[in-house]
PDB file of C-alpha atoms in Angstrom:
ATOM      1  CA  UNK A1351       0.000   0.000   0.000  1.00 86.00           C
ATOM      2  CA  UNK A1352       0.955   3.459  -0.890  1.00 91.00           C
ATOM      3  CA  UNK A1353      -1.511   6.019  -0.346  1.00 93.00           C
ATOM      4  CA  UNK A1354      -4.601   6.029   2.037  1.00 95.00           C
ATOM      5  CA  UNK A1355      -7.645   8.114   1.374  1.00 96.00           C
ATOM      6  CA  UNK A1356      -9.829   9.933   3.954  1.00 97.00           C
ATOM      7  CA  UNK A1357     -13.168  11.530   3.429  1.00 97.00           C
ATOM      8  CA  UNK A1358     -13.812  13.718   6.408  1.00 97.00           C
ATOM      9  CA  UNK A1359     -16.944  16.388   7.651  1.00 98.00           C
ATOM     10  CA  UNK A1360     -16.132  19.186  10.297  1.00 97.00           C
ATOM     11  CA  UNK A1361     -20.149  19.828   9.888  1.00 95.00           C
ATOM     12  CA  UNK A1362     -20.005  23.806   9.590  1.00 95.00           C
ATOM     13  CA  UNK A1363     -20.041  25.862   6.520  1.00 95.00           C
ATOM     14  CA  UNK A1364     -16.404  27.949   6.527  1.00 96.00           C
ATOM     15  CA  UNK A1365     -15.109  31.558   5.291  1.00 96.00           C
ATOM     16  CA  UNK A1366     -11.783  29.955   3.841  1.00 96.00           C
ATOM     17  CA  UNK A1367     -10.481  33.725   3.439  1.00 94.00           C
ATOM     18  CA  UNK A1368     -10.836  34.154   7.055  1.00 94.00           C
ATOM     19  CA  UNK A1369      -9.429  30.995   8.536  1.00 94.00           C
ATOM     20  CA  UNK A1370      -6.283  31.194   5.826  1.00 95.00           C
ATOM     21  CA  UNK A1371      -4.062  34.011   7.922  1.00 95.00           C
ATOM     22  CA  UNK A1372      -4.513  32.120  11.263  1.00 93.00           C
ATOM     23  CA  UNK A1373      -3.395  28.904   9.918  1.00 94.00           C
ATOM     24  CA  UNK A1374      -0.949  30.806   8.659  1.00 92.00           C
ATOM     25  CA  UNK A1375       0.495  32.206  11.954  1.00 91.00           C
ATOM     26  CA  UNK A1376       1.135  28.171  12.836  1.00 87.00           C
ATOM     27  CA  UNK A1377       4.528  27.777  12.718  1.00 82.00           C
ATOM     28  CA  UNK A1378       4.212  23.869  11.874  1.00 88.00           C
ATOM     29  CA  UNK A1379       2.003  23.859   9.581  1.00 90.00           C
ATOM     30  CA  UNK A1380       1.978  24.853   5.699  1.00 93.00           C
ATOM     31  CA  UNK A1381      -0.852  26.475   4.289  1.00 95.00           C
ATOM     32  CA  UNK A1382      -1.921  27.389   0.811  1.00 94.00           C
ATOM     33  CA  UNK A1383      -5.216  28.529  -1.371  1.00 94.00           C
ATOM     34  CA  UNK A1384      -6.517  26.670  -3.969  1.00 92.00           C
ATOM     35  CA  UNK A1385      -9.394  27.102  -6.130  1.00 90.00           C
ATOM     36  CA  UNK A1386     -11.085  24.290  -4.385  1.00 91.00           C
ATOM     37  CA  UNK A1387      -9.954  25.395  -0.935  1.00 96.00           C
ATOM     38  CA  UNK A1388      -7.145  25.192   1.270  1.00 97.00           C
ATOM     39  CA  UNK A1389      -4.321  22.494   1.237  1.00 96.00           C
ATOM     40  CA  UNK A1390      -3.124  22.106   4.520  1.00 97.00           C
ATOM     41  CA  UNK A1391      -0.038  20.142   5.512  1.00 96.00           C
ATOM     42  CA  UNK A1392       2.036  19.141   8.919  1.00 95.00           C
ATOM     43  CA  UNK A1393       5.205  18.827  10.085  1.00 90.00           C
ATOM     44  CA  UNK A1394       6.084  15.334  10.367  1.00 86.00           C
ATOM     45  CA  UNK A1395       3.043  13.780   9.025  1.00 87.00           C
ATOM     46  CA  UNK A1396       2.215  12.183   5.768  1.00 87.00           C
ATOM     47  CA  UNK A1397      -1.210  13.321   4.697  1.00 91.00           C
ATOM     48  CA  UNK A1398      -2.044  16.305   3.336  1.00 96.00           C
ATOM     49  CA  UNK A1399      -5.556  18.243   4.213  1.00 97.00           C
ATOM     50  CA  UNK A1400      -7.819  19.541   2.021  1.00 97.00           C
ATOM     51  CA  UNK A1401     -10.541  21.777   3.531  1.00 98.00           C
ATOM     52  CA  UNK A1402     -13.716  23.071   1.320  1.00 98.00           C
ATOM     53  CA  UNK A1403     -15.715  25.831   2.410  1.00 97.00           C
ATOM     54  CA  UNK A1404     -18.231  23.146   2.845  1.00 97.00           C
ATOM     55  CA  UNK A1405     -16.711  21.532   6.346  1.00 97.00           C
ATOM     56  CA  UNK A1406     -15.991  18.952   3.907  1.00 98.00           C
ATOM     57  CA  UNK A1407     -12.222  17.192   3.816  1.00 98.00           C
ATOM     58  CA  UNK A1408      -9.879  14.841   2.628  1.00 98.00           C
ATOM     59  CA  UNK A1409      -6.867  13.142   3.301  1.00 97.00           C
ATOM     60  CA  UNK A1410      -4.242  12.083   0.845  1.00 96.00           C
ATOM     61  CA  UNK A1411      -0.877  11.102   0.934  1.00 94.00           C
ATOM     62  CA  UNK A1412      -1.263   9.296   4.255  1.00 95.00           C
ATOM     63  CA  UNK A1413       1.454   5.738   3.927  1.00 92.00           C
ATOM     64  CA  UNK A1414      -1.270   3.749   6.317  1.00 93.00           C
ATOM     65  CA  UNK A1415      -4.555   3.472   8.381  1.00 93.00           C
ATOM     66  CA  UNK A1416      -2.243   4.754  11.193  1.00 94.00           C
ATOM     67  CA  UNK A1417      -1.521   7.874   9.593  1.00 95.00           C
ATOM     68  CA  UNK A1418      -4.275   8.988   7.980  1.00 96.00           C
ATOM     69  CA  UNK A1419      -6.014   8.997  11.806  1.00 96.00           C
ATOM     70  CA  UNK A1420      -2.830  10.565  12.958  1.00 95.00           C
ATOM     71  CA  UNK A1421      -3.114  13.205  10.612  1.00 96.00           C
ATOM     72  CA  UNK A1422      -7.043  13.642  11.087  1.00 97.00           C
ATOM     73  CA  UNK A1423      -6.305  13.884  15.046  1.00 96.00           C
ATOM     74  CA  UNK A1424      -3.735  17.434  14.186  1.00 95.00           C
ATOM     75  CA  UNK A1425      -6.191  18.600  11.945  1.00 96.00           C
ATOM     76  CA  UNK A1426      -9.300  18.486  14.440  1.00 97.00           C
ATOM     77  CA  UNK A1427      -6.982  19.906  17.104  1.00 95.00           C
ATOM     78  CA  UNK A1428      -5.713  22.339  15.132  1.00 95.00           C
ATOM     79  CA  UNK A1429      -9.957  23.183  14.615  1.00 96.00           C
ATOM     80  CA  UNK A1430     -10.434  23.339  17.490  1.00 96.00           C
ATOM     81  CA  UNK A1431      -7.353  25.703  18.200  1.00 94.00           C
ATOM     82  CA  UNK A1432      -8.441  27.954  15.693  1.00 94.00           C
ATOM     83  CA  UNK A1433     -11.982  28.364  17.385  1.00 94.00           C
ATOM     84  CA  UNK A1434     -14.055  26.241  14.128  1.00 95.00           C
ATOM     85  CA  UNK A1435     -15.007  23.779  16.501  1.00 95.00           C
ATOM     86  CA  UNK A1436     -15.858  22.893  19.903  1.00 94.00           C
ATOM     87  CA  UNK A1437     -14.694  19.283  20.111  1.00 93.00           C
ATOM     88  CA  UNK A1438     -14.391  16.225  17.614  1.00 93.00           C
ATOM     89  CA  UNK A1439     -17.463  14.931  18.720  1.00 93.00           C
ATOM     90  CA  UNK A1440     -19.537  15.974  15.477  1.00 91.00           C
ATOM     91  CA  UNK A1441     -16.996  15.451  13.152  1.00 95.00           C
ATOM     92  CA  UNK A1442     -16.276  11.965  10.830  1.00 95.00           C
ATOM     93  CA  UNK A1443     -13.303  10.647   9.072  1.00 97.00           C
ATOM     94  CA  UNK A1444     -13.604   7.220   6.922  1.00 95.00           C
ATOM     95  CA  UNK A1445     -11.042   5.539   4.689  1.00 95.00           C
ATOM     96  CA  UNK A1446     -12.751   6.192   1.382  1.00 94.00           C
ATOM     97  CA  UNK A1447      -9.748   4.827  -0.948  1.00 93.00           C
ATOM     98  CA  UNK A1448      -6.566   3.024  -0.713  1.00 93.00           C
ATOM     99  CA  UNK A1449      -3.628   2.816  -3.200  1.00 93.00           C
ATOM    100  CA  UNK A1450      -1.090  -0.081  -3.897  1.00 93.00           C
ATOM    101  CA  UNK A1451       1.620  -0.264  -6.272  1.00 93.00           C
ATOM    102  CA  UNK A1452       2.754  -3.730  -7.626  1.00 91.00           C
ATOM    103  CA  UNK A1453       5.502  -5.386  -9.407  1.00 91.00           C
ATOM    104  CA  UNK A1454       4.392  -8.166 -11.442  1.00 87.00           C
ATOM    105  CA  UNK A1455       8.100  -9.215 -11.947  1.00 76.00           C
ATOM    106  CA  UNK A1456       7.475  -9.670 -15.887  1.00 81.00           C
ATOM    107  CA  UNK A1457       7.143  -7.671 -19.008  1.00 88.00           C
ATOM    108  CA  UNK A1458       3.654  -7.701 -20.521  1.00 91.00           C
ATOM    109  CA  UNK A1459       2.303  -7.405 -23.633  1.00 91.00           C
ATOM    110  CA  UNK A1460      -0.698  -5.404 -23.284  1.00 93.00           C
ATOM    111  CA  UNK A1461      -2.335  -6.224 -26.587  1.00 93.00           C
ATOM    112  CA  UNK A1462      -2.464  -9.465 -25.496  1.00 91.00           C
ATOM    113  CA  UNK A1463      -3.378  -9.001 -22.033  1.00 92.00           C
ATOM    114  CA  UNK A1464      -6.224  -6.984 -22.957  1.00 94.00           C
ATOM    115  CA  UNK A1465      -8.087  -9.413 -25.110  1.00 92.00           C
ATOM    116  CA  UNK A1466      -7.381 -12.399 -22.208  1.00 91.00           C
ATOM    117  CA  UNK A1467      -9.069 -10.058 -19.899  1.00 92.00           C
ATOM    118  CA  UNK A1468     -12.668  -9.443 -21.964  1.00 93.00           C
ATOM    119  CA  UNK A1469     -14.872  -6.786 -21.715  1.00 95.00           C
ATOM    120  CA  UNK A1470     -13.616  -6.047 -17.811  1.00 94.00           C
ATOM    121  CA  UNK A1471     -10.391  -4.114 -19.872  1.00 95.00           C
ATOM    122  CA  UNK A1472      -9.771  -1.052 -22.009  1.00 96.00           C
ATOM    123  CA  UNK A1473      -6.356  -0.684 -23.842  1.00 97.00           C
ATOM    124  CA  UNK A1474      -6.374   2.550 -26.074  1.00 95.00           C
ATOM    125  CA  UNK A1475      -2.239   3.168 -26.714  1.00 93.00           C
ATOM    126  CA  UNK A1476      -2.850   6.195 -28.784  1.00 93.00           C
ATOM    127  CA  UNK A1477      -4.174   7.618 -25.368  1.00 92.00           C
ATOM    128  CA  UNK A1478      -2.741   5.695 -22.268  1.00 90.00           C
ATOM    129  CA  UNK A1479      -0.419   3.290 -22.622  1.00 91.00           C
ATOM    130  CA  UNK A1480      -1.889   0.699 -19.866  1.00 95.00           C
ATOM    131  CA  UNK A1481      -4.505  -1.322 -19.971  1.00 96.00           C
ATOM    132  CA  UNK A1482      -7.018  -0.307 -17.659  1.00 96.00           C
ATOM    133  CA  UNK A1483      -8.791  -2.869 -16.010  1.00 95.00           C
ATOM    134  CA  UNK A1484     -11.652  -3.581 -13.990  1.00 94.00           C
ATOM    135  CA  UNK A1485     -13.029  -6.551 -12.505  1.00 90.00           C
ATOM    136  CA  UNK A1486     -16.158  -7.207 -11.780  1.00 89.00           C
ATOM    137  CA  UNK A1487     -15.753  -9.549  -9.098  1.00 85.00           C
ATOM    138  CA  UNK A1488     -13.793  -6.872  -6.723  1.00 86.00           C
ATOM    139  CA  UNK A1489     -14.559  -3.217  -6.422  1.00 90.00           C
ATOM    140  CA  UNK A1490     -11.027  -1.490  -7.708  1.00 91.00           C
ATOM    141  CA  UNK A1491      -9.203  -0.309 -10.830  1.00 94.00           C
ATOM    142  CA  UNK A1492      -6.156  -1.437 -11.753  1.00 95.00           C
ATOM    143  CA  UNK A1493      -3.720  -0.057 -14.429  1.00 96.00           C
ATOM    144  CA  UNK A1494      -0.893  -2.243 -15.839  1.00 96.00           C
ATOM    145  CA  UNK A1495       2.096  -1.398 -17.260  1.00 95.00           C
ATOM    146  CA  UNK A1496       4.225  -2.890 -20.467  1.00 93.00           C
ATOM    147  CA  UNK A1497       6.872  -2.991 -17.851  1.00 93.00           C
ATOM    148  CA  UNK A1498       4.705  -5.289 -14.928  1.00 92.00           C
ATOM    149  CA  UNK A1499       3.816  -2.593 -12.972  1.00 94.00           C
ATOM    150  CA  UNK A1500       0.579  -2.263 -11.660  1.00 94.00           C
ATOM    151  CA  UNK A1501      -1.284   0.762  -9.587  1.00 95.00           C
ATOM    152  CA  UNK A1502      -4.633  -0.258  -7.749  1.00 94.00           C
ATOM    153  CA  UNK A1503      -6.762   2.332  -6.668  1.00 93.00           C
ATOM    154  CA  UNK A1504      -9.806   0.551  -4.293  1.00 92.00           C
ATOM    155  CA  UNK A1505     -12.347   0.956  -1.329  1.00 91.00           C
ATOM    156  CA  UNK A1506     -11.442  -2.295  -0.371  1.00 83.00           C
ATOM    157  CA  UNK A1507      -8.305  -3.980   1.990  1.00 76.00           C
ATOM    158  CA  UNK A1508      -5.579  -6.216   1.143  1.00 79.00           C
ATOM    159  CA  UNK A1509      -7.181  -9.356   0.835  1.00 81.00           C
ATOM    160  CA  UNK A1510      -9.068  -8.652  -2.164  1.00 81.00           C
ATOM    161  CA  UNK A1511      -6.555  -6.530  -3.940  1.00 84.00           C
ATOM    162  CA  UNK A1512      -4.109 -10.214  -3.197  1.00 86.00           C
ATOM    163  CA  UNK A1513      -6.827 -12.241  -5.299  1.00 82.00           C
ATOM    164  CA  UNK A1514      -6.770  -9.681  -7.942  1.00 83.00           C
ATOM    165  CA  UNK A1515      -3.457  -9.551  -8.329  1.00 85.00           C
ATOM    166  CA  UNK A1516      -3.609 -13.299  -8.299  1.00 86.00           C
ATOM    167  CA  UNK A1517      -6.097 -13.347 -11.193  1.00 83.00           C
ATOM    168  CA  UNK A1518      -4.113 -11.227 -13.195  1.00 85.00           C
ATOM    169  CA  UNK A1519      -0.538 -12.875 -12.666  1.00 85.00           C
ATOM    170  CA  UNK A1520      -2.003 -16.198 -13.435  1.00 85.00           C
ATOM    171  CA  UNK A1521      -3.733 -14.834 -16.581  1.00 82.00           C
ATOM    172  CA  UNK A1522      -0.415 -13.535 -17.618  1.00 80.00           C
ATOM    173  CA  UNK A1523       1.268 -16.861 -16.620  1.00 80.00           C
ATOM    174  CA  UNK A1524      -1.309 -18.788 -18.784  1.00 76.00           C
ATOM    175  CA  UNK A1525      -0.827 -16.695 -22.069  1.00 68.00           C
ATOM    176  CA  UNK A1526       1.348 -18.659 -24.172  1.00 62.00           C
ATOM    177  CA  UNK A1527       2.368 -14.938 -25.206  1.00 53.00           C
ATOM    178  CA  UNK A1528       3.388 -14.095 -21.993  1.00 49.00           C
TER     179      UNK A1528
END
């Protein structure tokens, strides 16, 4: 796993403009304004916050489960520092997306690979040269590389991202074209 994704809700609309200077004056913290919002990250952690005027947030960037919370707990703190909320109480944080990155260890040819893997794959080279697949017996996307690498983006832990991998690998290991 490389990347865990939080969805969060402070549950209070927010004047961005307003809060921006006083995160600001935090000293271990970096701040900035995007279109969407603000992109908040801290010292020593490995998520990065993004706040919508909303109350709405995410977490990316985070290397585990561990993290991600970690991260979430200096962000409500730092909320409740800053006067936009009493307590954590009314706020939520769930894991809305995980990331893995895989070696599969072999070259692959992706023409190939595409037709063994049926209507649950797209392979358009002129535009993105992996094949994109999806299958339907596991809620993810994976994209796979001539090279054997392999990016999963799910909602789901590592035992079903293990039998997908599976799947694939022995699909590949199957193909008398490798």
């Amino acid at each position: 796993m490389v990347n865990v994704v939080g969805s969060g809700d402070i549950n209070c609309e927010l004047d961005l403009d307003l809060i921006l200077p006083a995160i600001k004056e935090e000293t271990t913290i970096s701040v900035s304004r995007t279109n969407q919002g603000l992109k908040i990250e801290f010292s020593g952690r490995t998520g990065t916050v993004s706040l919508y005027r909303s109350g709405k947030y995410t977490i990316m960037g985070s290397a585990s489960e561990e993290e991600l919370y970690r991260t979430n707990d200096c962000f409500l703190e730092l909320c409740i520092e800053l006067g936009i909320i009493t307590d954590a109480d009314n706020t939520s944080l769930h894991v809305s997306n995980y990331v893995y990155a895989v070696e599969l260890d072999e070259n692959v040819n992706l023409n190939h690979l595409d037709i063994l893997l049926g209507e649950e794959a797209e392979y358009e080279p002129e535009q993105f040269s992996y094949v994109v697949y999806r299958p339907s017996d596991i809620d993810c996307t994976m994209t796979i590389s001539t090279s054997g690498k392999c990016v999963i983006n799910t909602p789901v832990g590592d035992e079903e991202v293990e039998n997908a991998i599976k799947t694939v690998i022995s699909i590949i290991d199957s193909s008398p074209a490798g």
